[in-house]
Short mmCIF file of C-alpha atoms in Angstrom, two decimals:
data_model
loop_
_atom_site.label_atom_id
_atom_site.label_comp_id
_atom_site.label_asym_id
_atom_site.label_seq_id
_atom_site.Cartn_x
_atom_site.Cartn_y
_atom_site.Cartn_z
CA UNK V 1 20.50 -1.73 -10.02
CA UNK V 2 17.51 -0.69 -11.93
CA UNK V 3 16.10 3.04 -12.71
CA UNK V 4 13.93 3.82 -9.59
CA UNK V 5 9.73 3.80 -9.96
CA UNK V 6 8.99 7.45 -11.12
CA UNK V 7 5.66 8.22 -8.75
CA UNK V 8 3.35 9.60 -10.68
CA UNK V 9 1.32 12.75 -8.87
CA UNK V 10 -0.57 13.48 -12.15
CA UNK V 11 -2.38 10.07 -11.94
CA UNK V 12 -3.03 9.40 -8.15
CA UNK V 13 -4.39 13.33 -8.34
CA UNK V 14 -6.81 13.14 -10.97
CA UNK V 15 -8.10 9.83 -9.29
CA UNK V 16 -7.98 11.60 -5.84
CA UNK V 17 -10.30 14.20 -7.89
CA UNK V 18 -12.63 11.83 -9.38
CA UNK V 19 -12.93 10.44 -5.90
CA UNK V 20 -13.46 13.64 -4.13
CA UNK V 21 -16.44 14.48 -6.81
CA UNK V 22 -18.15 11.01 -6.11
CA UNK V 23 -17.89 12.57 -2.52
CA UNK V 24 -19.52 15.78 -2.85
CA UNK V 25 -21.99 14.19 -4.88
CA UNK V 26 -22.90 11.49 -1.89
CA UNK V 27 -23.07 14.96 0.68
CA UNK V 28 -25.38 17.01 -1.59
CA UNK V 29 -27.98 13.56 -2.39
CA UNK V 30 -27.27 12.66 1.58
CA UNK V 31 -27.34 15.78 3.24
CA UNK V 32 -28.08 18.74 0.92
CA UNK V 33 -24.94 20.05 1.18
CA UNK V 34 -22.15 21.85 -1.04
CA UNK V 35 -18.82 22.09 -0.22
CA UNK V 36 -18.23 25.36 -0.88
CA UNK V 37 -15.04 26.89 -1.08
CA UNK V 38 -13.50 30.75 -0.82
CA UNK V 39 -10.55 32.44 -2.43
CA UNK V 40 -9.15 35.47 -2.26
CA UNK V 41 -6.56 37.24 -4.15
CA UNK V 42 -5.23 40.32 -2.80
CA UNK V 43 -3.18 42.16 -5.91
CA UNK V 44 -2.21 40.96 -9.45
CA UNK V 45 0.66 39.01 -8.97
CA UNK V 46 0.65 37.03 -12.07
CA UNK V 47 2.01 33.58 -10.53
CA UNK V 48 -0.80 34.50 -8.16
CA UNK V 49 -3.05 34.85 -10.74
CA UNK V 50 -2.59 31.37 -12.48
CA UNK V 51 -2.80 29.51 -8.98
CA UNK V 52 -5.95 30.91 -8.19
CA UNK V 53 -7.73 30.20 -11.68
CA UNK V 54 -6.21 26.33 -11.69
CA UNK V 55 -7.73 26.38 -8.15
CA UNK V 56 -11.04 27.51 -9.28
CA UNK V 57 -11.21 25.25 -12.10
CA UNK V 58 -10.60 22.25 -10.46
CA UNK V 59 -13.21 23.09 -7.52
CA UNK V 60 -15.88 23.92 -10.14
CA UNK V 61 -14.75 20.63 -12.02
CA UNK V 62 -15.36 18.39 -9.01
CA UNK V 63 -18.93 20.10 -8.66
CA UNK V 64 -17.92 22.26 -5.74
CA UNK V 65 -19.55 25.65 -4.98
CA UNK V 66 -16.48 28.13 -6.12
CA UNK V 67 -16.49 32.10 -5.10
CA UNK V 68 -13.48 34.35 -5.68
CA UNK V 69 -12.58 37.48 -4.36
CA UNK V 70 -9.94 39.82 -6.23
CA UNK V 71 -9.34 42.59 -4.47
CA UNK V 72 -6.72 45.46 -4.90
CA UNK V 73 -3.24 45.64 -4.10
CA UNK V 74 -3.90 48.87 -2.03
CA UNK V 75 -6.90 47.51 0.45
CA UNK V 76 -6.55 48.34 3.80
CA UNK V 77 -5.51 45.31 6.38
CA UNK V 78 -9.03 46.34 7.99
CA UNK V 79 -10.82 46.12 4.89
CA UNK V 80 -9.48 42.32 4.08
CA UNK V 81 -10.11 40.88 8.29
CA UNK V 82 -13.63 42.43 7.23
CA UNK V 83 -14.11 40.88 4.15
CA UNK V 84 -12.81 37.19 5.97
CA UNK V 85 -14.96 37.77 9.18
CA UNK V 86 -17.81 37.46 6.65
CA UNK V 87 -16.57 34.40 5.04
CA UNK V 88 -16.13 32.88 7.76
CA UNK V 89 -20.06 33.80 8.99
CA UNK V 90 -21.09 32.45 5.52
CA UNK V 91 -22.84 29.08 5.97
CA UNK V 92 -22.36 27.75 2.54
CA UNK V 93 -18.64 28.39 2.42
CA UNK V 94 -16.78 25.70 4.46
CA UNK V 95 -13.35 26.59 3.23
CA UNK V 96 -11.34 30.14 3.08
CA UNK V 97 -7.88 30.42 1.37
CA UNK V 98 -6.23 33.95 1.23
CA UNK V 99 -3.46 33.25 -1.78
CA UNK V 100 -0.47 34.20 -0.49
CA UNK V 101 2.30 36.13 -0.67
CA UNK V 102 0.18 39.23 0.45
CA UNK V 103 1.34 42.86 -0.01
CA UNK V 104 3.79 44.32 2.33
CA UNK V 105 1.54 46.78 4.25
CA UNK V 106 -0.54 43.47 5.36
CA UNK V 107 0.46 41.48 8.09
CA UNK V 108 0.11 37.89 6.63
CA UNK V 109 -0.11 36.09 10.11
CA UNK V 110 -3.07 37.94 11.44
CA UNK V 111 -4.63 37.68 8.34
CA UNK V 112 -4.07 33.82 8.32
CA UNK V 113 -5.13 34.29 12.04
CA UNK V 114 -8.45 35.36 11.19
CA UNK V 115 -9.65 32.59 9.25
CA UNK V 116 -11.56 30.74 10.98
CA UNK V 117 -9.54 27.34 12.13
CA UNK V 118 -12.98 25.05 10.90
CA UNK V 119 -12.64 26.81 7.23
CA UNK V 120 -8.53 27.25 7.29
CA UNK V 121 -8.60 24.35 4.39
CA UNK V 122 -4.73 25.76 3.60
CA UNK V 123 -4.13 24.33 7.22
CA UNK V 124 -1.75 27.68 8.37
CA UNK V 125 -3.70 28.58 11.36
CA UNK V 126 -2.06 28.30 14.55
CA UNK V 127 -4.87 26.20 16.32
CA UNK V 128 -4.86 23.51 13.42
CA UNK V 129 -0.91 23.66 13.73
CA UNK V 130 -0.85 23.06 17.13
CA UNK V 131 -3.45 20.31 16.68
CA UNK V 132 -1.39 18.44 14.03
CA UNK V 133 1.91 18.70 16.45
CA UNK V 134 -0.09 16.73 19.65
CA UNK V 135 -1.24 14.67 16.89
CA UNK V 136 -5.29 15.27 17.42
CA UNK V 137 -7.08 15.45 13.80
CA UNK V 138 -6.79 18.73 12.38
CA UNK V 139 -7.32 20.59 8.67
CA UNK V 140 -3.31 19.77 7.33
CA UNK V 141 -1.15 21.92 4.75
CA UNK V 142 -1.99 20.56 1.53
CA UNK V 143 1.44 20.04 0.55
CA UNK V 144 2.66 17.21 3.30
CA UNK V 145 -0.95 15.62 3.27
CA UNK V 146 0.15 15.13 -0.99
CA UNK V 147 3.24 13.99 -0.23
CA UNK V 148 2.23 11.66 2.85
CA UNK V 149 -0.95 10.47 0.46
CA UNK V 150 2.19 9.26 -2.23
CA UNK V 151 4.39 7.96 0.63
CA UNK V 152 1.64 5.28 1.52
CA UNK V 153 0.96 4.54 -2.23
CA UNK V 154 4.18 3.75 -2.67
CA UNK V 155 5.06 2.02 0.65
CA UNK V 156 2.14 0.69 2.29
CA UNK V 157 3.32 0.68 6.12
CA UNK V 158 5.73 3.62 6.87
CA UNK V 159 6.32 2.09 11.01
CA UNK V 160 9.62 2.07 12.02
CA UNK V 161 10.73 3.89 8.61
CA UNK V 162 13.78 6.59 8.69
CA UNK V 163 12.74 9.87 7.10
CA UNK V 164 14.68 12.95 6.94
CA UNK V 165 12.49 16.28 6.18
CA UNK V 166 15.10 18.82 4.77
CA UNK V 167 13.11 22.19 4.79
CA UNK V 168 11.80 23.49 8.76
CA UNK V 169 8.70 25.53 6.92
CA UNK V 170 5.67 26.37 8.94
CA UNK V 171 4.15 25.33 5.02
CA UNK V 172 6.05 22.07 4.27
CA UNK V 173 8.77 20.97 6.79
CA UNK V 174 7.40 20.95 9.97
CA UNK V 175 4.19 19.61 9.27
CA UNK V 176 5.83 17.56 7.23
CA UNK V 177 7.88 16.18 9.89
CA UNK V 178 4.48 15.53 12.55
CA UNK V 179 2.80 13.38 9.84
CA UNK V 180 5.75 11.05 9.28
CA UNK V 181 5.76 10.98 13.42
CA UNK V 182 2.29 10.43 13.46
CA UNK V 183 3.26 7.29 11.37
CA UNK V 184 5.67 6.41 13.04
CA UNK V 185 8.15 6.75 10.94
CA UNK V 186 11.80 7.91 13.07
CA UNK V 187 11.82 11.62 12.19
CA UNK V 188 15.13 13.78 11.51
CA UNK V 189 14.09 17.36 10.23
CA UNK V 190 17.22 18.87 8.60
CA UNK V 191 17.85 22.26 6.53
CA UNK V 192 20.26 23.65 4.73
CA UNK V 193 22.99 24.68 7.46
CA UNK V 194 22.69 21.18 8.49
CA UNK V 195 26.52 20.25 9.26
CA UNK V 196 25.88 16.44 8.65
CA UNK V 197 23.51 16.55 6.21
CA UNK V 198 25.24 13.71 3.53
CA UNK V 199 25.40 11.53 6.64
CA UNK V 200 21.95 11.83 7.57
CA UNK V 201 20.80 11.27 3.59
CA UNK V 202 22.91 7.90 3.39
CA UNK V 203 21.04 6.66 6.65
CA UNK V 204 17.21 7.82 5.36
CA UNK V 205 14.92 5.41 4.14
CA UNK V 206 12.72 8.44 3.09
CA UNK V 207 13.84 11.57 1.97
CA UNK V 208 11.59 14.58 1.64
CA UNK V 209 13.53 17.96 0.36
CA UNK V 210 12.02 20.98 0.73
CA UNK V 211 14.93 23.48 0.81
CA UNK V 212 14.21 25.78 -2.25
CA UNK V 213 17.58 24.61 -3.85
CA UNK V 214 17.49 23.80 -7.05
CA UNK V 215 19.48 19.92 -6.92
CA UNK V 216 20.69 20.86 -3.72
CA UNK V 217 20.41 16.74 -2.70
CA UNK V 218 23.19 15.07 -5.09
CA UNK V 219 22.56 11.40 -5.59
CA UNK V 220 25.87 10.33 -3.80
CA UNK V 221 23.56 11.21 -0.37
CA UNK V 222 21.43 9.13 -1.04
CA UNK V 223 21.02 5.66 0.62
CA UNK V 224 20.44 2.76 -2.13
CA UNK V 225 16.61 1.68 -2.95
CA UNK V 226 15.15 4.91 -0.23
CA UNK V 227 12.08 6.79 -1.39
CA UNK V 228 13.03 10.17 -2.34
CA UNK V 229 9.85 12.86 -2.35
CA UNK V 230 11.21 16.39 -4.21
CA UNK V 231 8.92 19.51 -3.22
CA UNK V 232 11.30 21.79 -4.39
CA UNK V 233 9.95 23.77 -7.60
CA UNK V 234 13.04 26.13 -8.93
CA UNK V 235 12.97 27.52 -11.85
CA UNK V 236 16.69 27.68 -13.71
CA UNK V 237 18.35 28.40 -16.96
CA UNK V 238 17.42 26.04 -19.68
CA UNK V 239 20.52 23.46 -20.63
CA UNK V 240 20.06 23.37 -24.44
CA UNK V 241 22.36 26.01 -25.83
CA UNK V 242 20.05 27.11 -28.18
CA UNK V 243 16.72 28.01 -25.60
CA UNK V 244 19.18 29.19 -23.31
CA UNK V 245 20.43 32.03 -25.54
CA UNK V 246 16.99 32.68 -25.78
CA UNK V 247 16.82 33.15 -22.28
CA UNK V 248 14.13 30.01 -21.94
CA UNK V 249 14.20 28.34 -18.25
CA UNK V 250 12.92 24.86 -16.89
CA UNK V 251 11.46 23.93 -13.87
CA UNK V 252 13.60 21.64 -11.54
CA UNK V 253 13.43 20.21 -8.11
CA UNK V 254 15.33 20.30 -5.13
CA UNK V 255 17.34 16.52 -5.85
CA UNK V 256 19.42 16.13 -8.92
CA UNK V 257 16.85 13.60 -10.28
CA UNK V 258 19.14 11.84 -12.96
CA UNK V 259 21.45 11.26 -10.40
CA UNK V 260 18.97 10.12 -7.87
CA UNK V 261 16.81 7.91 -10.10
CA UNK V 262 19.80 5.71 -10.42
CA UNK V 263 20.27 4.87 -6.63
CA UNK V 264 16.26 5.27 -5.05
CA UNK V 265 13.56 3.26 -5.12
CA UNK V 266 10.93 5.36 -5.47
CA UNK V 267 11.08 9.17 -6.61
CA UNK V 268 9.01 12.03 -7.72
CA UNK V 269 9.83 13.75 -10.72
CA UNK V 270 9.70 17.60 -10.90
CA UNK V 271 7.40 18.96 -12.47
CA UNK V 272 4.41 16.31 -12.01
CA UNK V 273 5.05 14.41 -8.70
CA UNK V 274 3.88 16.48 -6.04
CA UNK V 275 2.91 19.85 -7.56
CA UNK V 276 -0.62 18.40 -8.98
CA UNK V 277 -1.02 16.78 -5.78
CA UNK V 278 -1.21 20.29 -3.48
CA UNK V 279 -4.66 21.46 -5.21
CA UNK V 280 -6.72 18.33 -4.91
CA UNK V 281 -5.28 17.90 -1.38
CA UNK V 282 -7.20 21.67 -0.96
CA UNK V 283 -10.04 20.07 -2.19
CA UNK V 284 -9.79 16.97 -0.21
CA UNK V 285 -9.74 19.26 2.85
CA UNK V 286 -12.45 21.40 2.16
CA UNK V 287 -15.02 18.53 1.94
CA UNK V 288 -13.31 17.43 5.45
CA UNK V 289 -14.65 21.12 6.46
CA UNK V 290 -18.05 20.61 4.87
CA UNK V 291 -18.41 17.47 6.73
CA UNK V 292 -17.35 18.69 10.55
CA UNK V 293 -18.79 21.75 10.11
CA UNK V 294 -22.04 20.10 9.17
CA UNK V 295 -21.69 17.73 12.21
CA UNK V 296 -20.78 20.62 14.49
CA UNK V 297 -24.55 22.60 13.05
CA UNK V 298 -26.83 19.05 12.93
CA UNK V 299 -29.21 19.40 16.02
CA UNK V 300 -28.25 16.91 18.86
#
């Protein structure tokens, strides 16, 4: 059997990019409008830090309006729901992500509850959640929408597919799990104290891990010529003797991909299969957000 088709996120999110930036050119000749979108990082978390700049680069790039707010580590939980109440008042910015992880004396769900669900372009709020799950159109976590956008590339039709979602996430899994229902695909959402977890591999036409595992999905589980989609990210000691006496590390996914290439179809490599695709999924929602919100303000 031949090496499986490596999907490459790089490529389908540079042209989702280029795409997006014909699109926000067509709303500001058409309507006079900007997407304009709002970050704000709470701290100096250096990971954090790098996110948030690739973030603002990329919005800038597609000719979106781009504000940041860095704020200290020590703000008070008042002082940030103050700071997103006027964000969300703000009529020319039409998405609001707070970078997360947040400091520990801020409670990161009524934070993420105060965002207004119209501007929530990281799709976390509770009202967009619950919108997704009765499947009524909603803002989406960038993450799934990537992977569902690279799902469809690569298979066209996903009706009456077999996918297995290992990782139940409020971020990835779940939602995960409601977009392949919503096409209908026949969902199994799995994690890692699954008991029958091999089983359920060998039976998936689709796999999606996102357990946080670094090669936690061996390619033995894995059902011959499936589509295997790796959001894991782990960082581990480097193999080469020499870089790891040096204490150098390399970034790997949740499937043992030399394994796994030999048996899928289809597979993402780690890094540059889904990772590139989160960010221009962000910006893919927040011209969504332009648009509604500037059908939900036209006069009648």
């Amino acid at each position: 059997m031949t090496e499986a088709i490596i999907i490459d996120g790089k490529t389908f999110s540079s042209n989702l990019r280029n795409k997006i930036a014909e699109d926000v050119k067509s709303l500001k000749k058409e309507q006079g409008i900007v997407p304009g979108l709002a970050v704000v990082l709470v701290g100096e978390n250096p990971a954090s830090q790098i996110y948030v700049r690739k973030k603002e680069e990329m919005t800038k790039a597609v000719g979106m309006h781009s504000v940041s707010h860095h704020v200290k580590a020590d703000i008070s939980q008042q002082a940030l729901l103050d700071l997103i109440d006027t964000l969300n008042r703000d009529p020319v910015i039409h998405g609001i992500l707070v970078q997360l992880p947040l400091p520990k004396h801020i409670d990161t769900p009524t934070i993420l509850a105060a965002i207004d669900p119209a501007k929530d372009v990281d799709g976390f709020h509770i009202i967009n959640a619950g919108l997704l799950a009765i499947g009524k159109p909603a803002l989406v976590p960038c993450t799934p929408a990537g992977c569902m956008m690279l799902l469809k590339d690569t298979l066209g039709n996903l009706q009456g597919k077999s996918a297995l979602v290992i990782g139940r996430s409020t971020i990835v899994g779940r939602p995960m799990a409601q977009l392949l229902l919503a096409a209908d695909c026949t969902v199994t959402i799995a994690h890692r104290y699954t008991s029958n977890l091999e089983a359920l591999c060998r039976q998936a036409d689709i796999v999606v891990a996102a357990v946080g595992i670094p090669h936690f999905v061996k390619g033995t589980w894995i059902k011959p010529g499936a589509v295997i989609i790796d959001v894991g990210i782990n960082r581990i000691p480097a193999q080469d003797p020499e870089a790891k006496a040096a204490g150098k590390t390399k970034i790997v996914g949740d499937v043992d991909f030399e394994e796994a290439v030999k048996v899928a179809s289809a597979i993402t490599p780690v890094p540059g299969g889904v990772g590139p695709m989160t960010i221009a999924c962000l910006l893919n929602n927040t011209i969504q957000a332009a648009r509604a919100l500037s059908d939900s303000t036209a006069p009648s």
